[in-house]
PDB file of C-alpha atoms in Angstrom:
ATOM      1  CA  UNK A   1      71.060  13.658  -1.572  1.00 40.00           C
ATOM      2  CA  UNK A   2      71.139  12.162   1.932  1.00 41.00           C
ATOM      3  CA  UNK A   3      71.231  14.519   4.974  1.00 41.00           C
ATOM      4  CA  UNK A   4      74.143  12.508   6.390  1.00 44.00           C
ATOM      5  CA  UNK A   5      76.215  13.604   3.411  1.00 41.00           C
ATOM      6  CA  UNK A   6      76.275  17.038   4.997  1.00 38.00           C
ATOM      7  CA  UNK A   7      76.558  15.971   8.643  1.00 45.00           C
ATOM      8  CA  UNK A   8      79.435  13.498   8.618  1.00 48.00           C
ATOM      9  CA  UNK A   9      82.780  15.052   9.398  1.00 45.00           C
ATOM     10  CA  UNK A  10      86.034  14.132   7.716  1.00 47.00           C
ATOM     11  CA  UNK A  11      88.536  11.901   9.467  1.00 48.00           C
ATOM     12  CA  UNK A  12      92.235  11.204   8.903  1.00 54.00           C
ATOM     13  CA  UNK A  13      93.444   7.918   7.536  1.00 52.00           C
ATOM     14  CA  UNK A  14      95.517   5.819   9.923  1.00 48.00           C
ATOM     15  CA  UNK A  15      99.135   6.892  10.080  1.00 42.00           C
ATOM     16  CA  UNK A  16     100.203   4.008  12.286  1.00 39.00           C
ATOM     17  CA  UNK A  17      98.300   0.897  11.197  1.00 44.00           C
ATOM     18  CA  UNK A  18      95.924  -1.155  13.304  1.00 44.00           C
ATOM     19  CA  UNK A  19      96.456  -1.375  17.034  1.00 44.00           C
ATOM     20  CA  UNK A  20      96.941  -5.147  16.921  1.00 43.00           C
ATOM     21  CA  UNK A  21      99.798  -4.631  14.475  1.00 42.00           C
ATOM     22  CA  UNK A  22     101.361  -1.969  16.741  1.00 35.00           C
ATOM     23  CA  UNK A  23     101.195  -4.351  19.722  1.00 35.00           C
ATOM     24  CA  UNK A  24     102.596  -7.339  17.844  1.00 33.00           C
ATOM     25  CA  UNK A  25     105.543  -5.376  16.470  1.00 25.00           C
ATOM     26  CA  UNK A  26     106.022  -3.419  19.711  1.00 35.00           C
ATOM     27  CA  UNK A  27     106.400  -0.136  17.871  1.00 44.00           C
ATOM     28  CA  UNK A  28     108.106   2.738  19.729  1.00 56.00           C
ATOM     29  CA  UNK A  29     104.932   4.887  19.688  1.00 60.00           C
ATOM     30  CA  UNK A  30     102.915   2.276  21.606  1.00 63.00           C
ATOM     31  CA  UNK A  31     105.779   1.569  23.976  1.00 72.00           C
ATOM     32  CA  UNK A  32     106.258   5.266  24.753  1.00 80.00           C
ATOM     33  CA  UNK A  33     102.599   5.582  25.694  1.00 92.00           C
ATOM     34  CA  UNK A  34     103.077   2.895  28.325  1.00 90.00           C
ATOM     35  CA  UNK A  35      99.897   1.152  27.218  1.00 92.00           C
ATOM     36  CA  UNK A  36     101.367  -2.276  26.487  1.00 88.00           C
ATOM     37  CA  UNK A  37      99.504  -4.921  28.448  1.00 89.00           C
ATOM     38  CA  UNK A  38      96.608  -2.580  29.243  1.00 93.00           C
ATOM     39  CA  UNK A  39      92.984  -2.603  28.054  1.00 95.00           C
ATOM     40  CA  UNK A  40      92.496   1.036  27.182  1.00 95.00           C
ATOM     41  CA  UNK A  41      89.360   3.163  27.231  1.00 97.00           C
ATOM     42  CA  UNK A  42      90.015   6.657  25.884  1.00 97.00           C
ATOM     43  CA  UNK A  43      88.402  10.089  25.832  1.00 97.00           C
ATOM     44  CA  UNK A  44      89.926  12.984  23.893  1.00 96.00           C
ATOM     45  CA  UNK A  45      89.217  16.702  23.685  1.00 94.00           C
ATOM     46  CA  UNK A  46      89.617  20.003  25.484  1.00 95.00           C
ATOM     47  CA  UNK A  47      88.789  19.224  29.109  1.00 97.00           C
ATOM     48  CA  UNK A  48      85.609  20.876  30.370  1.00 96.00           C
ATOM     49  CA  UNK A  49      82.463  20.017  32.278  1.00 95.00           C
ATOM     50  CA  UNK A  50      79.528  18.442  30.477  1.00 93.00           C
ATOM     51  CA  UNK A  51      81.422  15.696  28.630  1.00 95.00           C
ATOM     52  CA  UNK A  52      80.374  12.871  30.918  1.00 96.00           C
ATOM     53  CA  UNK A  53      83.815  11.875  32.165  1.00 98.00           C
ATOM     54  CA  UNK A  54      82.330  11.435  35.641  1.00 98.00           C
ATOM     55  CA  UNK A  55      80.147   8.598  34.307  1.00 97.00           C
ATOM     56  CA  UNK A  56      83.164   6.554  33.214  1.00 98.00           C
ATOM     57  CA  UNK A  57      84.948   7.256  36.498  1.00 98.00           C
ATOM     58  CA  UNK A  58      81.834   6.095  38.375  1.00 97.00           C
ATOM     59  CA  UNK A  59      81.733   2.867  36.349  1.00 98.00           C
ATOM     60  CA  UNK A  60      85.473   2.255  36.459  1.00 98.00           C
ATOM     61  CA  UNK A  61      85.771   0.441  39.832  1.00 98.00           C
ATOM     62  CA  UNK A  62      83.359  -2.290  38.705  1.00 98.00           C
ATOM     63  CA  UNK A  63      84.999  -2.469  35.275  1.00 98.00           C
ATOM     64  CA  UNK A  64      88.410  -2.803  36.935  1.00 98.00           C
ATOM     65  CA  UNK A  65      87.145  -5.604  39.182  1.00 98.00           C
ATOM     66  CA  UNK A  66      86.435  -7.627  36.024  1.00 98.00           C
ATOM     67  CA  UNK A  67      89.209  -6.233  33.807  1.00 98.00           C
ATOM     68  CA  UNK A  68      92.181  -5.726  36.180  1.00 98.00           C
ATOM     69  CA  UNK A  69      94.440  -4.260  33.479  1.00 97.00           C
ATOM     70  CA  UNK A  70      91.948  -1.606  32.338  1.00 98.00           C
ATOM     71  CA  UNK A  71      93.240   1.949  31.847  1.00 97.00           C
ATOM     72  CA  UNK A  72      91.060   5.016  31.215  1.00 98.00           C
ATOM     73  CA  UNK A  73      93.067   7.614  29.281  1.00 97.00           C
ATOM     74  CA  UNK A  74      91.659  11.142  29.457  1.00 98.00           C
ATOM     75  CA  UNK A  75      93.580  12.916  26.730  1.00 97.00           C
ATOM     76  CA  UNK A  76      93.631  16.673  26.156  1.00 96.00           C
ATOM     77  CA  UNK A  77      94.505  19.940  27.818  1.00 96.00           C
ATOM     78  CA  UNK A  78      92.040  21.998  29.825  1.00 96.00           C
ATOM     79  CA  UNK A  79      89.828  24.228  27.686  1.00 96.00           C
ATOM     80  CA  UNK A  80      91.405  27.729  27.620  1.00 95.00           C
ATOM     81  CA  UNK A  81      88.155  29.426  28.682  1.00 96.00           C
ATOM     82  CA  UNK A  82      87.723  26.996  31.569  1.00 96.00           C
ATOM     83  CA  UNK A  83      91.324  27.548  32.636  1.00 95.00           C
ATOM     84  CA  UNK A  84      90.857  31.301  32.482  1.00 96.00           C
ATOM     85  CA  UNK A  85      87.674  31.117  34.563  1.00 96.00           C
ATOM     86  CA  UNK A  86      88.612  28.535  37.221  1.00 97.00           C
ATOM     87  CA  UNK A  87      92.155  27.330  36.610  1.00 97.00           C
ATOM     88  CA  UNK A  88      92.512  23.562  36.987  1.00 97.00           C
ATOM     89  CA  UNK A  89      89.675  23.189  39.490  1.00 97.00           C
ATOM     90  CA  UNK A  90      87.710  20.770  37.290  1.00 97.00           C
ATOM     91  CA  UNK A  91      90.715  18.532  36.651  1.00 98.00           C
ATOM     92  CA  UNK A  92      91.359  18.490  40.390  1.00 98.00           C
ATOM     93  CA  UNK A  93      87.719  17.504  41.016  1.00 98.00           C
ATOM     94  CA  UNK A  94      88.141  14.578  38.656  1.00 98.00           C
ATOM     95  CA  UNK A  95      91.274  13.491  40.494  1.00 98.00           C
ATOM     96  CA  UNK A  96      89.308  13.617  43.766  1.00 98.00           C
ATOM     97  CA  UNK A  97      86.741  11.245  42.253  1.00 98.00           C
ATOM     98  CA  UNK A  98      89.533   8.997  40.970  1.00 98.00           C
ATOM     99  CA  UNK A  99      91.194   8.830  44.389  1.00 98.00           C
ATOM    100  CA  UNK A 100      87.860   8.265  46.153  1.00 98.00           C
ATOM    101  CA  UNK A 101      87.296   5.206  43.969  1.00 97.00           C
ATOM    102  CA  UNK A 102      90.861   3.948  44.438  1.00 98.00           C
ATOM    103  CA  UNK A 103      91.387   4.169  40.688  1.00 98.00           C
ATOM    104  CA  UNK A 104      94.743   5.993  40.556  1.00 98.00           C
ATOM    105  CA  UNK A 105      96.399   3.047  38.786  1.00 98.00           C
ATOM    106  CA  UNK A 106      93.569   2.824  36.264  1.00 98.00           C
ATOM    107  CA  UNK A 107      93.415   6.442  35.067  1.00 98.00           C
ATOM    108  CA  UNK A 108      95.889   8.456  33.025  1.00 97.00           C
ATOM    109  CA  UNK A 109      95.438  12.145  32.236  1.00 97.00           C
ATOM    110  CA  UNK A 110      97.435  13.502  29.304  1.00 96.00           C
ATOM    111  CA  UNK A 111      97.307  17.265  29.806  1.00 96.00           C
ATOM    112  CA  UNK A 112      98.726  18.736  26.600  1.00 94.00           C
ATOM    113  CA  UNK A 113      97.885  19.923  23.115  1.00 91.00           C
ATOM    114  CA  UNK A 114      98.256  17.332  20.348  1.00 92.00           C
ATOM    115  CA  UNK A 115      99.008  17.632  16.671  1.00 91.00           C
ATOM    116  CA  UNK A 116      96.950  15.354  14.421  1.00 89.00           C
ATOM    117  CA  UNK A 117      99.684  12.724  14.009  1.00 89.00           C
ATOM    118  CA  UNK A 118     100.086  12.416  17.784  1.00 91.00           C
ATOM    119  CA  UNK A 119      96.322  12.159  18.276  1.00 91.00           C
ATOM    120  CA  UNK A 120      96.107   9.402  15.664  1.00 89.00           C
ATOM    121  CA  UNK A 121      98.822   7.418  17.491  1.00 90.00           C
ATOM    122  CA  UNK A 122      96.850   7.663  20.736  1.00 93.00           C
ATOM    123  CA  UNK A 123      93.566   6.698  19.089  1.00 92.00           C
ATOM    124  CA  UNK A 124      95.148   3.744  17.293  1.00 91.00           C
ATOM    125  CA  UNK A 125      96.576   2.556  20.619  1.00 92.00           C
ATOM    126  CA  UNK A 126      93.254   2.418  22.481  1.00 93.00           C
ATOM    127  CA  UNK A 127      90.823  -0.494  22.585  1.00 94.00           C
ATOM    128  CA  UNK A 128      87.582   1.468  22.936  1.00 97.00           C
ATOM    129  CA  UNK A 129      86.892   5.173  22.427  1.00 97.00           C
ATOM    130  CA  UNK A 130      84.134   6.671  24.611  1.00 98.00           C
ATOM    131  CA  UNK A 131      81.976   9.796  24.308  1.00 97.00           C
ATOM    132  CA  UNK A 132      79.621   9.660  27.325  1.00 97.00           C
ATOM    133  CA  UNK A 133      78.096  13.110  26.676  1.00 96.00           C
ATOM    134  CA  UNK A 134      75.009  13.859  28.808  1.00 95.00           C
ATOM    135  CA  UNK A 135      73.535  16.359  26.303  1.00 92.00           C
ATOM    136  CA  UNK A 136      71.399  14.627  23.659  1.00 91.00           C
ATOM    137  CA  UNK A 137      71.110  17.559  21.245  1.00 86.00           C
ATOM    138  CA  UNK A 138      74.745  17.584  20.146  1.00 86.00           C
ATOM    139  CA  UNK A 139      74.715  17.524  16.342  1.00 87.00           C
ATOM    140  CA  UNK A 140      78.433  16.986  15.801  1.00 87.00           C
ATOM    141  CA  UNK A 141      81.469  15.446  17.481  1.00 91.00           C
ATOM    142  CA  UNK A 142      84.869  15.755  15.894  1.00 88.00           C
ATOM    143  CA  UNK A 143      86.400  13.272  18.326  1.00 92.00           C
ATOM    144  CA  UNK A 144      83.825  10.559  17.610  1.00 94.00           C
ATOM    145  CA  UNK A 145      84.292  11.168  13.882  1.00 92.00           C
ATOM    146  CA  UNK A 146      88.070  10.741  14.263  1.00 90.00           C
ATOM    147  CA  UNK A 147      87.711   7.507  16.263  1.00 93.00           C
ATOM    148  CA  UNK A 148      85.205   5.900  13.904  1.00 93.00           C
ATOM    149  CA  UNK A 149      87.161   7.125  10.885  1.00 90.00           C
ATOM    150  CA  UNK A 150      90.182   5.252  12.254  1.00 90.00           C
ATOM    151  CA  UNK A 151      88.162   2.098  12.867  1.00 91.00           C
ATOM    152  CA  UNK A 152      88.178   2.248  16.649  1.00 93.00           C
ATOM    153  CA  UNK A 153      85.367   0.487  18.540  1.00 96.00           C
ATOM    154  CA  UNK A 154      83.283   3.063  20.409  1.00 97.00           C
ATOM    155  CA  UNK A 155      80.837   3.372  23.273  1.00 98.00           C
ATOM    156  CA  UNK A 156      78.710   6.503  23.367  1.00 98.00           C
ATOM    157  CA  UNK A 157      75.535   8.097  24.617  1.00 97.00           C
ATOM    158  CA  UNK A 158      72.806   8.441  21.954  1.00 97.00           C
ATOM    159  CA  UNK A 159      73.207  12.138  21.180  1.00 96.00           C
ATOM    160  CA  UNK A 160      72.069  13.284  17.735  1.00 95.00           C
ATOM    161  CA  UNK A 161      75.375  12.920  15.885  1.00 94.00           C
ATOM    162  CA  UNK A 162      76.147   9.523  17.422  1.00 96.00           C
ATOM    163  CA  UNK A 163      72.725   8.177  16.434  1.00 96.00           C
ATOM    164  CA  UNK A 164      73.217   9.411  12.877  1.00 94.00           C
ATOM    165  CA  UNK A 165      76.763   8.069  12.545  1.00 95.00           C
ATOM    166  CA  UNK A 166      75.969   4.673  14.098  1.00 96.00           C
ATOM    167  CA  UNK A 167      72.512   4.222  12.586  1.00 95.00           C
ATOM    168  CA  UNK A 168      73.471   0.862  11.045  1.00 93.00           C
ATOM    169  CA  UNK A 169      75.082  -0.428  14.262  1.00 95.00           C
ATOM    170  CA  UNK A 170      73.251   1.047  17.303  1.00 95.00           C
ATOM    171  CA  UNK A 171      74.648  -1.450  19.834  1.00 96.00           C
ATOM    172  CA  UNK A 172      77.366   0.952  21.140  1.00 97.00           C
ATOM    173  CA  UNK A 173      74.693   3.471  22.233  1.00 98.00           C
ATOM    174  CA  UNK A 174      73.899   3.547  25.971  1.00 97.00           C
ATOM    175  CA  UNK A 175      71.893   6.123  27.979  1.00 96.00           C
ATOM    176  CA  UNK A 176      73.896   8.466  30.181  1.00 96.00           C
ATOM    177  CA  UNK A 177      71.892   7.519  33.276  1.00 95.00           C
ATOM    178  CA  UNK A 178      72.451   3.758  32.860  1.00 96.00           C
ATOM    179  CA  UNK A 179      75.890   3.165  34.371  1.00 96.00           C
ATOM    180  CA  UNK A 180      75.342  -0.596  34.455  1.00 97.00           C
ATOM    181  CA  UNK A 181      74.862  -0.695  30.674  1.00 97.00           C
ATOM    182  CA  UNK A 182      78.189   1.107  30.265  1.00 98.00           C
ATOM    183  CA  UNK A 183      79.879  -1.334  32.635  1.00 98.00           C
ATOM    184  CA  UNK A 184      78.450  -4.392  30.877  1.00 98.00           C
ATOM    185  CA  UNK A 185      79.350  -3.210  27.385  1.00 98.00           C
ATOM    186  CA  UNK A 186      82.836  -2.058  28.337  1.00 98.00           C
ATOM    187  CA  UNK A 187      83.607  -5.355  30.081  1.00 98.00           C
ATOM    188  CA  UNK A 188      82.184  -7.323  27.156  1.00 98.00           C
ATOM    189  CA  UNK A 189      84.442  -5.564  24.646  1.00 97.00           C
ATOM    190  CA  UNK A 190      87.567  -5.556  26.802  1.00 97.00           C
ATOM    191  CA  UNK A 191      87.369  -9.272  27.637  1.00 97.00           C
ATOM    192  CA  UNK A 192      86.449 -10.647  24.214  1.00 97.00           C
ATOM    193  CA  UNK A 193      89.049 -10.128  21.480  1.00 94.00           C
ATOM    194  CA  UNK A 194      86.852 -11.745  18.817  1.00 96.00           C
ATOM    195  CA  UNK A 195      84.004  -9.369  19.625  1.00 97.00           C
ATOM    196  CA  UNK A 196      86.397  -6.416  19.673  1.00 95.00           C
ATOM    197  CA  UNK A 197      87.836  -7.297  16.252  1.00 94.00           C
ATOM    198  CA  UNK A 198      84.306  -7.553  14.888  1.00 96.00           C
ATOM    199  CA  UNK A 199      83.609  -3.990  16.009  1.00 96.00           C
ATOM    200  CA  UNK A 200      86.892  -2.825  14.492  1.00 94.00           C
ATOM    201  CA  UNK A 201      85.636  -4.112  11.138  1.00 94.00           C
ATOM    202  CA  UNK A 202      82.247  -2.449  11.572  1.00 95.00           C
ATOM    203  CA  UNK A 203      83.776   0.893  12.508  1.00 94.00           C
ATOM    204  CA  UNK A 204      86.198   0.682   9.580  1.00 91.00           C
ATOM    205  CA  UNK A 205      83.210   0.174   7.264  1.00 91.00           C
ATOM    206  CA  UNK A 206      81.473   3.257   8.684  1.00 92.00           C
ATOM    207  CA  UNK A 207      84.680   5.280   8.767  1.00 85.00           C
ATOM    208  CA  UNK A 208      85.993   4.639   5.273  1.00 82.00           C
ATOM    209  CA  UNK A 209      83.656   7.178   3.571  1.00 75.00           C
ATOM    210  CA  UNK A 210      84.888   9.807   6.066  1.00 73.00           C
ATOM    211  CA  UNK A 211      88.526   9.757   4.874  1.00 50.00           C
ATOM    212  CA  UNK A 212      89.663  12.769   2.857  1.00 49.00           C
ATOM    213  CA  UNK A 213      89.838  10.996  -0.554  1.00 47.00           C
ATOM    214  CA  UNK A 214      86.328   9.606  -0.098  1.00 50.00           C
ATOM    215  CA  UNK A 215      85.016  12.979   1.115  1.00 48.00           C
ATOM    216  CA  UNK A 216      86.510  14.589  -2.006  1.00 55.00           C
ATOM    217  CA  UNK A 217      84.766  12.088  -4.259  1.00 51.00           C
ATOM    218  CA  UNK A 218      81.488  12.591  -2.396  1.00 51.00           C
ATOM    219  CA  UNK A 219      81.673  16.349  -2.949  1.00 47.00           C
ATOM    220  CA  UNK A 220      82.550  15.830  -6.595  1.00 56.00           C
ATOM    221  CA  UNK A 221      79.390  13.753  -7.046  1.00 57.00           C
ATOM    222  CA  UNK A 222      77.348  16.285  -5.078  1.00 61.00           C
ATOM    223  CA  UNK A 223      78.531  19.202  -7.218  1.00 60.00           C
ATOM    224  CA  UNK A 224      77.794  17.192 -10.363  1.00 66.00           C
ATOM    225  CA  UNK A 225      74.218  16.630  -9.136  1.00 64.00           C
ATOM    226  CA  UNK A 226      73.816  20.343  -8.415  1.00 70.00           C
ATOM    227  CA  UNK A 227      75.069  21.280 -11.891  1.00 70.00           C
ATOM    228  CA  UNK A 228      72.654  18.765 -13.423  1.00 70.00           C
ATOM    229  CA  UNK A 229      69.736  20.220 -11.451  1.00 72.00           C
ATOM    230  CA  UNK A 230      70.725  23.743 -12.486  1.00 73.00           C
ATOM    231  CA  UNK A 231      70.750  22.739 -16.162  1.00 70.00           C
ATOM    232  CA  UNK A 232      67.274  21.195 -15.830  1.00 72.00           C
ATOM    233  CA  UNK A 233      65.828  24.145 -13.898  1.00 77.00           C
ATOM    234  CA  UNK A 234      67.595  26.687 -16.117  1.00 62.00           C
TER     235      UNK A 234
END
């Protein structure tokens, strides 16, 4: 039994179809997001310090100089404990960094709670999902699991869970302290549709075993192995 069988989180199946299909058909969900004609980087989760958002904001001016239609979507409400402790101070600090870099037209903050269906629509409407976490000991990430499970190309720091999940395709891993690597890889993906589609296929291959039906079958096999071991030991 492989350790990853216990570490990989489940992910929903796509409710909306591939992003290219959404764009081509101009579906209402994509249109309502206002992301048509934009190259979208996305982060999702309860907003709090320590998730590396500052790294993407630091890299964004150079990315925007090469990808003028880039948009960085920071999706998710402020963490309740953070809001209780300091209100919206952290979100305001991020906006200060955005304004200092002249990136107001390249950043969108979606400050609200999302049901799963709404989250899936946002994920399926982004080009690249990013988890630039500075902490390398993180052993799980529900948001990265969702993105990969939906076949979205990703860029991420090499924290424990990301290394495990992307073991077969380590190219999306970049160190937190190497902003230039993040810039180069983001620009490469956002300016090369063939390359981007190739990473969609790779992420779909990784993500397929994380869908609920596949997870159910995996557990069925696991329980069968346990019963077999018990009969041998017993």
